[in-house]
Coordinates of C-alpha atoms and ligand atoms in Angstrom, one line a residue:
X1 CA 0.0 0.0 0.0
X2 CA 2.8 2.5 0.8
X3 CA 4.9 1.4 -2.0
X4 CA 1.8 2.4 -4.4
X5 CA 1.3 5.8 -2.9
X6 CA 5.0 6.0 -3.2
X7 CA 4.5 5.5 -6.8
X8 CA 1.8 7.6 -7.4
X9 CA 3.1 10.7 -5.7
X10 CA 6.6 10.1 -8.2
X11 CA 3.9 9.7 -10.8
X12 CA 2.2 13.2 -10.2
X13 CA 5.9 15.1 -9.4
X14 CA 6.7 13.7 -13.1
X15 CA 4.0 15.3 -14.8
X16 CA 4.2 18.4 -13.2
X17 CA 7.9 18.3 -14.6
X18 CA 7.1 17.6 -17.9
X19 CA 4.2 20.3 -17.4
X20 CA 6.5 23.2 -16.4
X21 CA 9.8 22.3 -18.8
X22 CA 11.9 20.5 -17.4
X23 CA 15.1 21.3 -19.2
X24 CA 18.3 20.6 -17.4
X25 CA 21.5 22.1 -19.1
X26 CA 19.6 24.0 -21.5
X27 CA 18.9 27.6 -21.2
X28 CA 15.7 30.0 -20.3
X29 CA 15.1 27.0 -17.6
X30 CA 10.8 26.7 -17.7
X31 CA 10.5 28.3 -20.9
X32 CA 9.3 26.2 -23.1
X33 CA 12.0 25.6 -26.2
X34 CA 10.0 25.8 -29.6
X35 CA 13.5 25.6 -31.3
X36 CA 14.6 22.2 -30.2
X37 CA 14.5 20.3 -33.3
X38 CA 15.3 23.3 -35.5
X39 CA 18.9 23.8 -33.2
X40 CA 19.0 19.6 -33.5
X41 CA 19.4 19.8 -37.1
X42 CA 21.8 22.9 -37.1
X43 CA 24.4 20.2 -35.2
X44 CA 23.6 17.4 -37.6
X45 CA 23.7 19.0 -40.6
X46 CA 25.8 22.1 -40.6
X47 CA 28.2 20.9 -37.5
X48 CA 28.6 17.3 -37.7
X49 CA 28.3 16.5 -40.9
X50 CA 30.9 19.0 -42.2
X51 CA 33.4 17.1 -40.0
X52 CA 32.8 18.8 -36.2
X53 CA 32.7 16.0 -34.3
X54 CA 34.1 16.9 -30.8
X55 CA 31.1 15.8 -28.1
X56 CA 32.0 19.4 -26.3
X57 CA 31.3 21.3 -29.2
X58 CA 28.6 19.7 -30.1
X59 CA 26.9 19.5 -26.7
X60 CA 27.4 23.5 -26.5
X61 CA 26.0 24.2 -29.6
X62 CA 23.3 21.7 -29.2
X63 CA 22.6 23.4 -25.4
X64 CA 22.5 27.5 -26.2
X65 CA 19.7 29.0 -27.5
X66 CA 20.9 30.5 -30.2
X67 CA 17.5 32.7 -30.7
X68 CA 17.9 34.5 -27.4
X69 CA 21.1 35.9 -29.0
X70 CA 19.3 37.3 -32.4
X71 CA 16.7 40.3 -32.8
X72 CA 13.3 39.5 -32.3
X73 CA 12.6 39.8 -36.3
X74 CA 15.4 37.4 -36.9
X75 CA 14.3 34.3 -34.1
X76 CA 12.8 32.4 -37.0
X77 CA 16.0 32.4 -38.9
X78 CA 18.1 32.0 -36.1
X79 CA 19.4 28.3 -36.9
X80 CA 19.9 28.7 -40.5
X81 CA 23.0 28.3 -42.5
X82 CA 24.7 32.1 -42.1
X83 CA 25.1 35.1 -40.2
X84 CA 22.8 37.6 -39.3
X85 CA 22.2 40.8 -38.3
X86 CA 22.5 42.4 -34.9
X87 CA 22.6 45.9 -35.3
X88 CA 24.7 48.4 -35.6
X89 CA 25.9 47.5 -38.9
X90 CA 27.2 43.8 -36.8
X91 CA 26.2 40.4 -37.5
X92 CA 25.9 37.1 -35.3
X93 CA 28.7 34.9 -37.2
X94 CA 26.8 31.6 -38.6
X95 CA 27.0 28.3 -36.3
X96 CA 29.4 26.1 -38.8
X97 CA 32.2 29.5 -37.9
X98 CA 31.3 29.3 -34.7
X99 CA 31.7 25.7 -33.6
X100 CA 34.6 26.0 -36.1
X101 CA 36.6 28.3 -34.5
X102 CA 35.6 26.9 -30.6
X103 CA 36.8 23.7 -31.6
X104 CA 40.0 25.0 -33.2
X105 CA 40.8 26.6 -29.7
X106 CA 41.3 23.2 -28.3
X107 CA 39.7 24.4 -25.1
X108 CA 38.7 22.2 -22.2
X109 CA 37.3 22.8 -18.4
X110 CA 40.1 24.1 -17.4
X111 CA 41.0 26.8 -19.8
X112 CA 40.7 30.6 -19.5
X113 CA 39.9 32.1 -22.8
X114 CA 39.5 35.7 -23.8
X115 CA 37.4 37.0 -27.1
X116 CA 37.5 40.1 -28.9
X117 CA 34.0 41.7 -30.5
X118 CA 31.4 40.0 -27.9
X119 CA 28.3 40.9 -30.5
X120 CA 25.3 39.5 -29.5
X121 CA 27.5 37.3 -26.8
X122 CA 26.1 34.0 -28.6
X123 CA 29.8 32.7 -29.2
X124 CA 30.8 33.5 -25.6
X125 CA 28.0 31.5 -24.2
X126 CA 29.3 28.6 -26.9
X127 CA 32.7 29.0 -25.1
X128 CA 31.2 29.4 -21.6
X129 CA 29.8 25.7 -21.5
X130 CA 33.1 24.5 -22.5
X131 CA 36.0 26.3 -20.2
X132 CA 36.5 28.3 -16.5
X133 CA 36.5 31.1 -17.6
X134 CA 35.4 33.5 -20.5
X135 CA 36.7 37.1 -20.6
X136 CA 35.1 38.8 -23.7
X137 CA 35.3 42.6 -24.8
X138 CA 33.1 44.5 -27.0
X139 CA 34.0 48.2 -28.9
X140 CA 30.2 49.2 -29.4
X141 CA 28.9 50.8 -26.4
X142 CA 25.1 49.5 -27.1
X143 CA 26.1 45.9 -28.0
X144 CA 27.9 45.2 -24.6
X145 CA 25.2 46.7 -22.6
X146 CA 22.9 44.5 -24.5
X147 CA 25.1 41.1 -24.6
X148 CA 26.4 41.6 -20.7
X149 CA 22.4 41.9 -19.8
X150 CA 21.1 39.0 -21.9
X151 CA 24.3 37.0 -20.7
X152 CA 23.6 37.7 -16.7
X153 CA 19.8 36.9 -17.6
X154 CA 20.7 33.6 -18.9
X155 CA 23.2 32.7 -15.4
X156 CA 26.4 32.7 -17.2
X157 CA 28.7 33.2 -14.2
X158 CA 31.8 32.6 -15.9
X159 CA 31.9 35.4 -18.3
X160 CA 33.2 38.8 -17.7
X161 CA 32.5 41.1 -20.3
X162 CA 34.4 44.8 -20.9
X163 CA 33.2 47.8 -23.1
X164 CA 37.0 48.8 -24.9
X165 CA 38.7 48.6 -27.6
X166 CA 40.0 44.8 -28.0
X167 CA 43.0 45.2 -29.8
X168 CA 44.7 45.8 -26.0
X169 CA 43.3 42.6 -24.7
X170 CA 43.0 42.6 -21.1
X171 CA 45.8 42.4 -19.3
X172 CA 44.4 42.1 -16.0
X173 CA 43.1 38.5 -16.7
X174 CA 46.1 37.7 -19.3
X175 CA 48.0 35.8 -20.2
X176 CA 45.1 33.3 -21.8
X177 CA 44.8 29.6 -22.7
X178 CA 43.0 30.8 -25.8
X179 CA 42.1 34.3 -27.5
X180 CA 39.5 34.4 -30.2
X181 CA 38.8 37.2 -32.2
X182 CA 35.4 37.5 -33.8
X183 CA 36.3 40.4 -36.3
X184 CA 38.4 40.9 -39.1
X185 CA 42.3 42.6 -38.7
X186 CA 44.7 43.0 -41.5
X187 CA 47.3 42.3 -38.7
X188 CA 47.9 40.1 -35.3
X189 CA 47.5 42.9 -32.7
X190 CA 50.5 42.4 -30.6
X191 CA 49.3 43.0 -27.4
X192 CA 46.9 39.9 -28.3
X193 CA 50.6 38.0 -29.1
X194 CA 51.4 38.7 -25.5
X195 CA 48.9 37.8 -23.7
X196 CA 48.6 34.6 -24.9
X197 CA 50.2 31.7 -22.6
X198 CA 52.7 29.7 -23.8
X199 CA 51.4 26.7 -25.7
X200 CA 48.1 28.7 -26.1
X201 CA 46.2 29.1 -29.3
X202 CA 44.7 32.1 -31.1
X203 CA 41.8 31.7 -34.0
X204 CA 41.8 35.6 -35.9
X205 CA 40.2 36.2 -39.2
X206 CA 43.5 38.3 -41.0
X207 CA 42.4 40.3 -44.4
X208 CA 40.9 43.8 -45.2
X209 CA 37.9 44.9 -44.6
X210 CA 34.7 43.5 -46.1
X211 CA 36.2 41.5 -48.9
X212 CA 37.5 37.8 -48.0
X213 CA 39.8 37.2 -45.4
X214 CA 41.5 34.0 -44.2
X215 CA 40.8 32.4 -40.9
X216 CA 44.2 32.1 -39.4
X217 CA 45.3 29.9 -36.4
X218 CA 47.9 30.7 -34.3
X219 CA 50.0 28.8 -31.7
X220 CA 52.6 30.0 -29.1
X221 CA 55.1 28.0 -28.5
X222 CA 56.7 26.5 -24.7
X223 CA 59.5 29.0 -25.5
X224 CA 57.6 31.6 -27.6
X225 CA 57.7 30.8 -30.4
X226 CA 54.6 31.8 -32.7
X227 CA 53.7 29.1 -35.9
X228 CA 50.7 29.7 -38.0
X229 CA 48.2 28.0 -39.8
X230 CA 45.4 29.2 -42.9
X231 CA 42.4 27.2 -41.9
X232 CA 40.0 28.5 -44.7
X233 CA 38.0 31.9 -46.1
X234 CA 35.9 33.8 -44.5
X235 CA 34.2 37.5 -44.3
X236 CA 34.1 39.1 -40.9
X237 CA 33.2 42.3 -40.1
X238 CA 36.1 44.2 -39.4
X239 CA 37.7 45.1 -36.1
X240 CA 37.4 48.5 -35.5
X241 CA 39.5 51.4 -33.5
X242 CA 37.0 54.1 -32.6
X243 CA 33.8 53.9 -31.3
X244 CA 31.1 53.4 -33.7
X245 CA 28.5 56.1 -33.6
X246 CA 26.6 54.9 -37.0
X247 CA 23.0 53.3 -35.1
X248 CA 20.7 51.7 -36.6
Ligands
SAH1 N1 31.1 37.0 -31.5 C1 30.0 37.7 -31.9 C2 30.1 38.2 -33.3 C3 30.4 39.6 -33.3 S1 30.6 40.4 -34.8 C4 28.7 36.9 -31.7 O1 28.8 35.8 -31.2 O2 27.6 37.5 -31.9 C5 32.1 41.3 -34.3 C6 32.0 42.2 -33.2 O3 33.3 42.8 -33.0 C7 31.0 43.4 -33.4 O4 30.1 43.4 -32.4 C8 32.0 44.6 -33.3 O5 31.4 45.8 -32.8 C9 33.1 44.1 -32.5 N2 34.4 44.8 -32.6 C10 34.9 45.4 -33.7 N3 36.1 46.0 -33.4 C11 36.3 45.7 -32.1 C12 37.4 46.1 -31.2 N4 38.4 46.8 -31.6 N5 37.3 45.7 -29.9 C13 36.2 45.0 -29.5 N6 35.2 44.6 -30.3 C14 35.2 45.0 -31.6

């Protein structure tokens, strides 16, 4: 008799889980996620079967909710196959660069990574369910008000975001496992070169702005020593030295 009151009451906790969303390790935790299968076959089919097959990567891009991270006039495009806006002349990079470029890092739980041009912070969150520690900045005053609010809504609490000009870095947190740079240079800053550990990586699209550029991957040697590597072509916007005042 108590065993089957045991069971109904189990029974009854169960549906009221399934009733309010029960989504461990997902985001927006009770909301209910209308985008599940549409971000299921953005892993399959742009990720996985283009050859991105690391089970971190995956998992991360599988777990954000990549339509928190767009405009609202966007959401319904948010898992297709490219970039899109996000204001202020900026775009979201599409997932394949994205999962790309996190999984050319070579991060794990342990690393400390630090991004330049947070955007919409969508590829910080990526990076976030993957390593300690995320330290990303962001030149366009509006943008990083907007990413650092949507990112502390969502409960990342191992990101630290900074409105500046990226091309320092930030030397308070340096040097870094890993530096990613989400926008496009026609050089490696140098103070990027420096704060980078030894043995650490750096992913930078290198090429002028708004014509093709070349995603370039960069390791530091034990002793300093810098080797680098063309991965393939890509168009970023660029990385920028002033404030941006044009708003859209
Ligand atoms: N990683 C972003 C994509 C951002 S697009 C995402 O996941 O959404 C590139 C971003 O770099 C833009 O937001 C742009 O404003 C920013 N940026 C350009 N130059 C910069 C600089 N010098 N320092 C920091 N951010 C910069």
């Amino acid at each position: 008799m108590k065993a089957l009151k045991f069971i109904n009451k189990f029974r009854i906790i169960l549906l009221l889980l399934i009733m309010f969303g029960f989504s461990a390790g997902s985001e927006a935790i009770g909301k209910s996620d209308d985008y599940a299968a549409a971000r299921k076959n953005m892993v399959l089919y742009q990720i996985r079967h283009r050859g991105i097959t690391n089970p971190d990567v995956l998992n991360a891009m599988e777990s954000v909710f990549r339509h928190e991270f767009v405009p609202e006039a966007y959401k319904k495009k948010a898992y297709e196959d490219r970039p899109l806006p996000i204001g202020y002349g900026q775009t979201i990079s599409q997932p394949y660069i994205v999962a790309l470029m996190t999984r050319l890092l070579n991060v794990d739980k342990g690393s400390r990574v630090l991004e330049i041009g947070t955007g919409s912070g969508y590829q910080a969150a990526v990076l976030a369910r993957i390593v300690k520690e995320v330290y990303t900045i962001e030149i366009v005053k509006p943008l990083h008000d907007c990413s650092n609010k949507l990112l502390k809504t969502l409960g990342y609490q191992n990101i630290q975001t900074l409105n500046a000009d990226g091309y320092f870095g930030w030397s308070a947190h340096a040097p870094f496992d890993a530096i990613i740079v989400t926008c496009a240079s026609d050089f490696i800053p140098p103070p990027l070169i420096d704060q980078l550990s030894p043995g650490g990586l750096m992913c930078i699209p290198v090429g002028p702005p708004f014509k093709v550029q070349h995603l370039v991957l960069i390791k530091k040697g034990k002793k300093g020593e810098l080797s680098t590597k063309v991965i393939t072509s890509v168009r970023f916007v660029p990385l920028t030295r002033k404030q941006s005042r044009k708003e859209e």
